[in-house]
CSV table of C-alpha atoms in Angstrom, one decimal:
chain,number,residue,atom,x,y,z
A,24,UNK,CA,1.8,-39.8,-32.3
A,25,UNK,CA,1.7,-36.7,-30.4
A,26,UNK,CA,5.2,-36.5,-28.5
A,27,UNK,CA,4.9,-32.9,-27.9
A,28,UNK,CA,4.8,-33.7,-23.8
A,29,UNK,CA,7.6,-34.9,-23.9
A,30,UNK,CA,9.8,-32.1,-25.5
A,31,UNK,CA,11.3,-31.7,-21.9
A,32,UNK,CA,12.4,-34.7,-22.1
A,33,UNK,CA,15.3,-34.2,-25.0
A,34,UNK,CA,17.8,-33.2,-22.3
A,35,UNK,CA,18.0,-36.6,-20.6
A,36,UNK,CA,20.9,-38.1,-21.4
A,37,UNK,CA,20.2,-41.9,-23.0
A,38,UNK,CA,22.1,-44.9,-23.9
A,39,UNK,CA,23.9,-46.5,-21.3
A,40,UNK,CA,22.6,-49.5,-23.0
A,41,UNK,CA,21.8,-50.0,-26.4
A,42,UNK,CA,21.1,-52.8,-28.2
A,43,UNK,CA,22.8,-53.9,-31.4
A,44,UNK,CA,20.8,-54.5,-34.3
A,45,UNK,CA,22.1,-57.0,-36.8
A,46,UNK,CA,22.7,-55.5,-40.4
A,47,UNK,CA,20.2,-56.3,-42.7
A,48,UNK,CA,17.9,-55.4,-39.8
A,49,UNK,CA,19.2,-52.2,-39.1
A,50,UNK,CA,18.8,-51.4,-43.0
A,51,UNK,CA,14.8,-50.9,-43.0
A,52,UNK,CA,15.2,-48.5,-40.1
A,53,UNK,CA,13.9,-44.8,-40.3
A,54,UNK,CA,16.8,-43.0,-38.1
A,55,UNK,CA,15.5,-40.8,-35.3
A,56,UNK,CA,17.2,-38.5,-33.0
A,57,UNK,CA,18.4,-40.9,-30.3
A,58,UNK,CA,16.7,-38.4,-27.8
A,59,UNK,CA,13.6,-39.0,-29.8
A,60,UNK,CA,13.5,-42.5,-28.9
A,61,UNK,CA,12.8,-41.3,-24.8
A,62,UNK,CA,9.0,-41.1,-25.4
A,63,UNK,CA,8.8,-44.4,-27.4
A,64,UNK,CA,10.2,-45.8,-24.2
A,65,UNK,CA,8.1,-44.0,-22.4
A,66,UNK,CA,4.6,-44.9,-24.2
A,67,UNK,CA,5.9,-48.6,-24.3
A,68,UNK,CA,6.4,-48.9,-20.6
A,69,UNK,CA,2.7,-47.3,-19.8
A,70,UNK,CA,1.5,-50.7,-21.3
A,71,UNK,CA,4.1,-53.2,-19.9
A,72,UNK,CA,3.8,-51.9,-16.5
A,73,UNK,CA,-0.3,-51.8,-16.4
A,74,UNK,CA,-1.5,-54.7,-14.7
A,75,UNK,CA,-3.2,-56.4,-18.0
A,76,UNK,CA,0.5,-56.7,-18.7
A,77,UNK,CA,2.1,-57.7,-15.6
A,78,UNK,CA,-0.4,-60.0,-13.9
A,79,UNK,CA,0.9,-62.6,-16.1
A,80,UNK,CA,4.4,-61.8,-16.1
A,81,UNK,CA,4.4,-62.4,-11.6
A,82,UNK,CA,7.8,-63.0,-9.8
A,83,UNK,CA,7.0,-66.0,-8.4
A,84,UNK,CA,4.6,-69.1,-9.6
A,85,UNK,CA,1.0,-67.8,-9.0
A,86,UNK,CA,-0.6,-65.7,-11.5
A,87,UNK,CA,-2.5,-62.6,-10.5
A,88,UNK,CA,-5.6,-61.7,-12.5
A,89,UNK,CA,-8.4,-58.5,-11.8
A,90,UNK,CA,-7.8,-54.7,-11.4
A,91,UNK,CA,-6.3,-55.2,-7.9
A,92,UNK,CA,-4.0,-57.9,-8.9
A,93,UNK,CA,-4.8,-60.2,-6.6
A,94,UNK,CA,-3.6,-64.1,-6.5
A,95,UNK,CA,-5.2,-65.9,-9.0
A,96,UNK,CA,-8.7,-67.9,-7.3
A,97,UNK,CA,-8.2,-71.5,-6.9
A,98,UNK,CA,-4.8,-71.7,-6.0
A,99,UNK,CA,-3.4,-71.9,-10.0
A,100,UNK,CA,0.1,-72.1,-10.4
A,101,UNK,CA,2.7,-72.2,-12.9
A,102,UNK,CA,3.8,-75.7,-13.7
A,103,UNK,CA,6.0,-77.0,-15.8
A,104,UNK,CA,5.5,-75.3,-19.3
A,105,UNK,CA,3.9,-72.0,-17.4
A,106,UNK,CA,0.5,-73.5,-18.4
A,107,UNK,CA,-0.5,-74.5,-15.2
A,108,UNK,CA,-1.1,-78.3,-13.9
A,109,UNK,CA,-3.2,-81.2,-15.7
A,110,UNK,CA,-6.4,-80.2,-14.1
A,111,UNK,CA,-6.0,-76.6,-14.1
A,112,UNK,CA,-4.0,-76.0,-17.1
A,113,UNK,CA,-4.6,-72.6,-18.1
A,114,UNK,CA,-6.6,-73.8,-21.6
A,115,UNK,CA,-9.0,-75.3,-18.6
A,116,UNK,CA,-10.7,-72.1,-18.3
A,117,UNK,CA,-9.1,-69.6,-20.6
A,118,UNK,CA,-10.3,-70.2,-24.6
A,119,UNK,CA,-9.0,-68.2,-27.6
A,120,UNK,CA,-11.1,-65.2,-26.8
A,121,UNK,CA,-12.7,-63.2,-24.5
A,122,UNK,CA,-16.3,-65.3,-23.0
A,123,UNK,CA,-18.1,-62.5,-21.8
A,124,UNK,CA,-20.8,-65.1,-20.5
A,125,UNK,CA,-18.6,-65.8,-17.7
A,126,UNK,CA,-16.0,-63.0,-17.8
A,127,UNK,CA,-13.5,-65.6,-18.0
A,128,UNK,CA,-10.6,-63.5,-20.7
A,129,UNK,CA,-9.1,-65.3,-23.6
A,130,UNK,CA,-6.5,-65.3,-26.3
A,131,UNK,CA,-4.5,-67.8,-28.3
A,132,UNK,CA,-1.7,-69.7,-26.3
A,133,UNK,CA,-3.1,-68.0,-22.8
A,134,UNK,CA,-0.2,-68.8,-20.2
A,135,UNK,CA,2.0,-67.3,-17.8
A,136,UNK,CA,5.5,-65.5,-19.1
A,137,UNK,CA,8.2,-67.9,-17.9
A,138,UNK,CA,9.9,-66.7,-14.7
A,139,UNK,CA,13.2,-65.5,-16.6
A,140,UNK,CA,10.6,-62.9,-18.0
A,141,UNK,CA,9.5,-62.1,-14.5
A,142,UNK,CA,8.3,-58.2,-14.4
A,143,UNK,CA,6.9,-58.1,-11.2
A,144,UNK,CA,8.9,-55.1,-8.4
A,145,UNK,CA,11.0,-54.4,-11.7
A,146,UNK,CA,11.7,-51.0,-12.9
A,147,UNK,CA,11.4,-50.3,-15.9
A,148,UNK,CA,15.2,-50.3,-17.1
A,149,UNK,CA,14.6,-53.4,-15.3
A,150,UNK,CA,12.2,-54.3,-17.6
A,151,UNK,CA,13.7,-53.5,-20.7
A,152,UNK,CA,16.9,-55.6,-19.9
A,153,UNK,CA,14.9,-58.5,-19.5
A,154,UNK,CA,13.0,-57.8,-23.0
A,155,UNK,CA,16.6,-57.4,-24.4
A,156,UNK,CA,18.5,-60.2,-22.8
A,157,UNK,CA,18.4,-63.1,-25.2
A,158,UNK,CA,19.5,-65.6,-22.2
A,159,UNK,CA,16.1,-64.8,-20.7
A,160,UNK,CA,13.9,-63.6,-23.6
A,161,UNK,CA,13.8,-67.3,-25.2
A,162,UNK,CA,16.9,-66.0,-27.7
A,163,UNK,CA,14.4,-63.8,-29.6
A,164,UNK,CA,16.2,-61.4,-31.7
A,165,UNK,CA,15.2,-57.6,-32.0
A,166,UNK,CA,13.4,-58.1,-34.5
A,167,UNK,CA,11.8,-60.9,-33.2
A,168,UNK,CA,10.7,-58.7,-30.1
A,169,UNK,CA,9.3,-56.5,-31.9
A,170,UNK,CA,6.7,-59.2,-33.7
A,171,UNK,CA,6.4,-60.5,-30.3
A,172,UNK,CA,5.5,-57.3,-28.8
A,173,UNK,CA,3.3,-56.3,-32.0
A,174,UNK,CA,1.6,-58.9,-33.2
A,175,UNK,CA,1.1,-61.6,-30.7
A,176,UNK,CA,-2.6,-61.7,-30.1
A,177,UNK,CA,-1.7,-62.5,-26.3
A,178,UNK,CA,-0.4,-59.8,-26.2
A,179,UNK,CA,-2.7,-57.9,-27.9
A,180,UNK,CA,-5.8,-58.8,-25.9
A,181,UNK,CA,-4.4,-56.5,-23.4
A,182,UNK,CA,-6.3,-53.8,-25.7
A,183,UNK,CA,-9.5,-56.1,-25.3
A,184,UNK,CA,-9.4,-57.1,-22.4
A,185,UNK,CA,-13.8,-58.0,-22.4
A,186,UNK,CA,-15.4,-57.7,-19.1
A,187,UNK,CA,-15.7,-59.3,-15.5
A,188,UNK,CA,-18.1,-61.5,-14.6
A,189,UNK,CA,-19.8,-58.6,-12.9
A,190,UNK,CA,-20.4,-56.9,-16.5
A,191,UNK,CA,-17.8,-54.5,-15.8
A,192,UNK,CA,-15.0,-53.5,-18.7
A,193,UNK,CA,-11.4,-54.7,-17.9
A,194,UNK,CA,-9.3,-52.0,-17.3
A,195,UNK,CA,-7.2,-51.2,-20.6
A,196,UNK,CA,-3.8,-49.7,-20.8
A,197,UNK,CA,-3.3,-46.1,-20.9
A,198,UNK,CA,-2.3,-45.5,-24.2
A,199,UNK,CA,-4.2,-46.8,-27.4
A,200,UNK,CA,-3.2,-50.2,-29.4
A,201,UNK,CA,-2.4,-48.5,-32.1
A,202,UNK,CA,0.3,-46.2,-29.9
A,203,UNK,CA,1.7,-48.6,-28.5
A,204,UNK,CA,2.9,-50.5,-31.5
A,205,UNK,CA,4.2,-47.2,-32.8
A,206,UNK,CA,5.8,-46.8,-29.8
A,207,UNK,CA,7.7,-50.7,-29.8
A,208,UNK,CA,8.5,-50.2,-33.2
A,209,UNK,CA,10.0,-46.7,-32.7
A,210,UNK,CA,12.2,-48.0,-29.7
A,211,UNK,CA,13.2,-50.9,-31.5
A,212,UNK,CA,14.0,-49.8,-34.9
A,213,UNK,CA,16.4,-47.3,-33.5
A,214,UNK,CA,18.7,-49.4,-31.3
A,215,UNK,CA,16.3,-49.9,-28.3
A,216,UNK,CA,18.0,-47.7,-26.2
A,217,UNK,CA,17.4,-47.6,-22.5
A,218,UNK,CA,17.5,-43.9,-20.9
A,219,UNK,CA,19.5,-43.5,-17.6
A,220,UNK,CA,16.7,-43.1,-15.1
């Protein structure tokens, strides 16, 4: 990963908040420079603030789906489980992958982030308290986070996106899959500390 760009970076001063990672955790880490860690933050958040990201994670109980991020069409909403309702449960439309017939996008488990995950008018210390905050974050460790956030093919998909109905490629994130999970895993493995911004 080419964090040259960000050499200006090493002067801002991080670590108001860190998070602690338990022991035998802590043991497999490589140890960076804690300024190091500012462009790891910074790649991650280019993916968790792009709209592939964040039209499923809304403040309120509609979804938002396309490259405007508009309400989602037929008045879909959260429900009980964040799958939607009986009718229009989110596995109503939404398979395991991608159908590029219809330009309907798909992925394993495909559902709304619960509202305690809510991104939406965040910032992105914002953000990465939520992520951190095991009273919101389903009690998922660090570690835990970081398989979430690296391996969860929901996630993922936001990489392949497919195409609209119009044949048109979903936008994808800035930075490539393969960045980005250096990036998580960077952050992560060295405390997860979020800059003062």
């Amino acid at each position: 990963m080419n964090y040259k760009k960000y050499i200006f970076l090493f002067a801002v001063p991080l670590a108001v908040f860190s998070f602690n990672l338990p022991e035998k955790e802590e043991s497999a880490v490589v140890k960076i420079e804690a300024q190091e860690a500012q462009p790891a933050f910074d790649t991650m958040m280019k993916v968790l603030t792009h709209k592939r990201c964040m039209n499923c994670h809304p403040s309120g109980d509609r979804p938002r789906q396309g490259e405007d991020s508009h309400l989602h069409y037929f008045g879909i909403e959260r429900g009980k489980e964040n799958h939607g309702f009986e009718a229009t449960t989110c596995n109503t439309c939404h398979q395991s992958k991608n159908n590029d017939a219809s330009g309907v996008p798909g992925a394993p488990h495909w559902s709304l982030a619960p509202i305690s995950m809510a991104w939406e008018g965040k910032s992105r210390i914002e953000i990465a308290e939520i992520i951190l905050d095991r009273s919101k974050n389903g009690n998922k460790s660090a570690k835990e986070i970081e398989k979430h956030m690296t391996e969860d093919e929901l996630v993922l998909w936001a990489f392949e996106p497919g195409i609209h109905a119009d044949r048109t490629p979903r936008e994808k994130p800035p930075v490539s899959k393969e960045e980005f999970i250096a990036a998580v895993k960077t952050w992560i493995q060295n405390g997860a500390k979020i800059p003062n911004e």
